[in-house]
XYZ file of C-alpha atoms in Angstrom:
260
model
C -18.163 -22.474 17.915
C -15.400 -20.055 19.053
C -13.145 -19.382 16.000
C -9.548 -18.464 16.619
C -8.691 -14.969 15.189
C -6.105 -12.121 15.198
C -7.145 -8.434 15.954
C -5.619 -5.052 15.193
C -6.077 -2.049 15.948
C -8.943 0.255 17.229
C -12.290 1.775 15.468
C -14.770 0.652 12.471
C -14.852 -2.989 12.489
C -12.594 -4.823 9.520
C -13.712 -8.795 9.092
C -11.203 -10.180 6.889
C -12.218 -13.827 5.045
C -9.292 -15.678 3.806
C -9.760 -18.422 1.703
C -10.261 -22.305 1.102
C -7.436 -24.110 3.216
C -5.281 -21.756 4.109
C -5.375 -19.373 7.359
C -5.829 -16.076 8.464
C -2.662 -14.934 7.763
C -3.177 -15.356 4.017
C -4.705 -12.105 4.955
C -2.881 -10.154 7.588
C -0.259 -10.574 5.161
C -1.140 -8.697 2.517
C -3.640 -6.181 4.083
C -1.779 -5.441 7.733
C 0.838 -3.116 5.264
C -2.083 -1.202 4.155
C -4.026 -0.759 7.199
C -1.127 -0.444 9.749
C -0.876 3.335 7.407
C -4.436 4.370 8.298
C -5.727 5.071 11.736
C -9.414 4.170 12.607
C -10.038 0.698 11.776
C -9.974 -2.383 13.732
C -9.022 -5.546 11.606
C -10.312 -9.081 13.069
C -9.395 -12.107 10.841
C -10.538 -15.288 11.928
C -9.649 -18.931 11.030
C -12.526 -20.250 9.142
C -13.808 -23.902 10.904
C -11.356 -26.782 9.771
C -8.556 -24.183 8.591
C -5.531 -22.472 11.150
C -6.528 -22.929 14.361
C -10.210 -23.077 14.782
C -11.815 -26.935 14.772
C -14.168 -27.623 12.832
C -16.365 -29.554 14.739
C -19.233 -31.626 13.376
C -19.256 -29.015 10.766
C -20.236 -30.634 6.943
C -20.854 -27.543 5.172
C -20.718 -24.303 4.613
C -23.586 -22.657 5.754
C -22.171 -24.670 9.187
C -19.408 -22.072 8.409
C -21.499 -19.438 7.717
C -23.274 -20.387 11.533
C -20.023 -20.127 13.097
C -19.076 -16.439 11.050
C -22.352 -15.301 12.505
C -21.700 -16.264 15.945
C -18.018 -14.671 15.610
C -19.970 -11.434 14.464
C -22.264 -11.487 17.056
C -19.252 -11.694 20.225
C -17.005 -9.543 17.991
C -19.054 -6.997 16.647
C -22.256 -6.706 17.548
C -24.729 -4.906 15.809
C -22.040 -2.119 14.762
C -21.695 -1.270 10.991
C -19.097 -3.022 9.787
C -16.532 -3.964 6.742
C -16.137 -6.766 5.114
C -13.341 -8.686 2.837
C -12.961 -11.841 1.605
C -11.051 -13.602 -0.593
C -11.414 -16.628 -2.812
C -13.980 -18.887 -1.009
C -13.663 -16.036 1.504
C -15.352 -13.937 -1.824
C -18.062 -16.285 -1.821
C -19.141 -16.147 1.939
C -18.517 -12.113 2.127
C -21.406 -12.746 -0.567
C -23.583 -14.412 1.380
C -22.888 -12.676 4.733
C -23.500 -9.377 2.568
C -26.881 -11.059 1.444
C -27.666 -11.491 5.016
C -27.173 -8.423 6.577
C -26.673 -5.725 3.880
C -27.726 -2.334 6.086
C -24.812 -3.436 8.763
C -22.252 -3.731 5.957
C -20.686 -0.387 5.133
C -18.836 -1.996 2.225
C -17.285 -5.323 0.584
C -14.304 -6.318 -1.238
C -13.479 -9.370 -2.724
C -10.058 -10.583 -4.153
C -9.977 -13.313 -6.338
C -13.267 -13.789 -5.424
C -15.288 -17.567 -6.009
C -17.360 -16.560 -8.556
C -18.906 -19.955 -9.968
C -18.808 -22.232 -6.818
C -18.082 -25.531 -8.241
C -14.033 -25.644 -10.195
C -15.533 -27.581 -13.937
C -18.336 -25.028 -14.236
C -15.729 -22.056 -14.010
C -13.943 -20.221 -16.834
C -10.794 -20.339 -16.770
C -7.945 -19.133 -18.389
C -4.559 -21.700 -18.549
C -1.741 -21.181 -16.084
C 0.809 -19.165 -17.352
C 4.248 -18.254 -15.941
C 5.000 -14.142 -17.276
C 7.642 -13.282 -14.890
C 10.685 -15.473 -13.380
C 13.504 -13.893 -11.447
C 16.727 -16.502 -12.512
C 17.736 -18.941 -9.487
C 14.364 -18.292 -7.462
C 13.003 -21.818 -8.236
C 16.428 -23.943 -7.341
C 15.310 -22.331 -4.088
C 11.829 -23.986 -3.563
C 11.740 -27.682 -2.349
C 10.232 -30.214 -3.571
C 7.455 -30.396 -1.031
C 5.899 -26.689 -1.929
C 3.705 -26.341 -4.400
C 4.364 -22.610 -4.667
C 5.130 -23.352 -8.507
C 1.197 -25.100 -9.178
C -0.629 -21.077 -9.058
C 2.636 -18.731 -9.256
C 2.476 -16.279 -12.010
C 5.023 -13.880 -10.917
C 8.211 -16.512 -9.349
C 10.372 -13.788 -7.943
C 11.921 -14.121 -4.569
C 9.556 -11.583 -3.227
C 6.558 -13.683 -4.149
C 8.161 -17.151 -2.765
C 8.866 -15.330 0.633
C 5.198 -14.126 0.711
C 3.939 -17.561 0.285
C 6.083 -18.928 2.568
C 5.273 -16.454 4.968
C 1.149 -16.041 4.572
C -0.291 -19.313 2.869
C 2.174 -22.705 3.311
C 1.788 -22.249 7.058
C -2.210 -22.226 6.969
C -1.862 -25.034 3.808
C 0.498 -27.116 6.284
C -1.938 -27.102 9.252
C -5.395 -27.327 7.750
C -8.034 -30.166 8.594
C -8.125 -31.990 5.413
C -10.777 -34.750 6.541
C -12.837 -31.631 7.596
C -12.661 -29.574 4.205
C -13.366 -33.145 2.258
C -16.637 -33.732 4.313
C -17.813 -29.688 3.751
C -16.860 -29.738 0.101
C -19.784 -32.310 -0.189
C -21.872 -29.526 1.005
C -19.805 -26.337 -0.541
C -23.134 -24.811 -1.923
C -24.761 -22.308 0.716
C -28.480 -22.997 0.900
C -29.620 -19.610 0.464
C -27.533 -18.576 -2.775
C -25.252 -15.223 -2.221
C -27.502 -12.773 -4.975
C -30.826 -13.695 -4.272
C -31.706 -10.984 -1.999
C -31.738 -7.383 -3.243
C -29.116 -5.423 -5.230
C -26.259 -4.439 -2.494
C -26.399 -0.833 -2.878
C -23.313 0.134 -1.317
C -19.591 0.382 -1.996
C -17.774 -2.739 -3.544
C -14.754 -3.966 -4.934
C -14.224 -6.829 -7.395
C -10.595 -7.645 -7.791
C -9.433 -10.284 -10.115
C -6.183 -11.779 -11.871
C -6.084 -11.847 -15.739
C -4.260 -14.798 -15.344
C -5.617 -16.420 -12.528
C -6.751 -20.450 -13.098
C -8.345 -21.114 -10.418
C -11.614 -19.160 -10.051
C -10.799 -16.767 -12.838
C -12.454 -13.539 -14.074
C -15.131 -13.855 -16.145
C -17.324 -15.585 -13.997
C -16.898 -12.418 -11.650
C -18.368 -10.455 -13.839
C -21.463 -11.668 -13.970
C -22.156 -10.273 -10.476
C -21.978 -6.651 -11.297
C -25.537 -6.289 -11.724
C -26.057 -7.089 -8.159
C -23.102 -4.648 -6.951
C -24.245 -1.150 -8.522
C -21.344 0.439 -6.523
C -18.485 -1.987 -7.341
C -15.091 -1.160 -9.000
C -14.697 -4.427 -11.344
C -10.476 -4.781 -11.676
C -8.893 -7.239 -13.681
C -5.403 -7.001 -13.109
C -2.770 -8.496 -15.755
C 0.563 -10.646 -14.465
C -1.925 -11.945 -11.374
C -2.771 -15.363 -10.811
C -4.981 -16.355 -7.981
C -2.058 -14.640 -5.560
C -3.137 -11.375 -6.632
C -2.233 -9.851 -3.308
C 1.197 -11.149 -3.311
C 2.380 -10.681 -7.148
C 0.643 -7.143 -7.335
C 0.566 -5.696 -3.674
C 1.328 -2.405 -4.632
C -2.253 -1.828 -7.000
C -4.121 -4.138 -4.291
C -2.920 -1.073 -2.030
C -4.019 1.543 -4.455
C -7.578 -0.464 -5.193
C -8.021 -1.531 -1.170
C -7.635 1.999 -0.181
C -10.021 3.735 -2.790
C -12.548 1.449 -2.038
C -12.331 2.662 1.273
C -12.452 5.906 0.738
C -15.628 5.325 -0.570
C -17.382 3.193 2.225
C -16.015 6.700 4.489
C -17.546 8.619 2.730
C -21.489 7.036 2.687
């Protein structure tokens, strides 16, 4: 299946993941400002199958989604060494893709990452709202539901969802993503190969209710190299209510992966 993507510029290979329901420019969003600053990388984020503009076929689960990533890999990058981010459910296939192929993948980082796949098995914290700039919500309609994860509600924040997750949310496949969530589990689980021994990055919000950051932490043990974050005033919009330290993690990590 030929997934519909966005590429930018030149050098090591950059597969970006976004994550469950919206599209790929939940992540060209917030990553494009860092890497448009550093020569030498070329970014490729696809629409996963069912989500933007890629079909999703006869596709029922997700390792049909993790069939279609490897075919994208394959045309797109070969055999070359690559990097890989992914956030939310984009966490939890960067996991298995990282699983698969672990001497072709010069580093990962997650953001928000799915750490417990199924929502009443996670821990959670409650949704909290800690910062609201005065007359940004008599601005939202009543058909966004930019209010239901928000933790920051500032007029920078609405303007970033608007911008990188309602469109993907408005356009998604929603008969598709019902039949695959029957099937969300990937057959072969993420960590049951061999500890990844490379560089990795484990970014979570302190306050974010929908896959949390406890849960996270239990992978550490099979990420010897990773920088486990928990950032406070971040929801599950981490990259949008705390750009600037997803900059300052983002570009350590990579700094790291050079370096190997």
């Amino acid at each position: 299946m030929a997934l519909h993507f966005v590429s930018h510029g030149e050098g090591v290979p950059v597969l970006a993941l976004h994550g469950w329901t919206p599209d790929h420019r939940l992540m060209t969003g917030c990553l494009e400002p860092i890497f448009e600053q550093l020569p030498g990388y070329r970014r490729l984020y696809p629409d996963l199958p069912g989500m933007g503009q890629s079909p999703a076929g006869d596709i029922d689960s997700s390792d049909g989604i993790m069939a279609a990533l490897r075919e994208f890999v394959a045309e797109q990058i070969g055999d070359e060494p690559f990097l890989l981010i992914g956030e939310s459910y984009g966490g939890y296939l960067a996991r298995g893709l990282v699983a698969e192929r672990p001497g072709q993948i010069l580093g990962v980082a997650m953001i928000c990452p799915t750490g417990v796949l199924w929502h009443k098995d996670r821990r959670l914290p409650e949704h909290v709202v800690l910062r609201t700039e005065p007359g940004v919500l008599e601005t939202v309609g009543a058909d966004e539901d930019y209010t239901e994860l928000a933790v920051v509600q500032s007029a920078e924040t609405l303007a970033a969802y608007r911008s990188d997750v309602a469109p993907g949310l408005a356009v998604a496949d929603e008969e598709a993503l019902e039949r695959i969530q029957k099937n969300w589990a990937l057959t072969t689980a993420p960590e049951s190969g061999p500890p990844y021994q490379r560089p990795a990055l484990i970014l979570c919000g302190r306050q974010d209710a929908v896959t949390g950051y406890e849960d996270q932490y239990d992978l550490l043990p099979h990420y010897p190299r990773a920088t486990y974050a928990v950032v406070d005033v971040a929801g599950h919009n981490l990259q949008i209510e705390q750009p600037a330290l997803l900059e300052a993690f983002v570009r350590e990590w990579l700094q790291r992966a050079a370096t190997e």
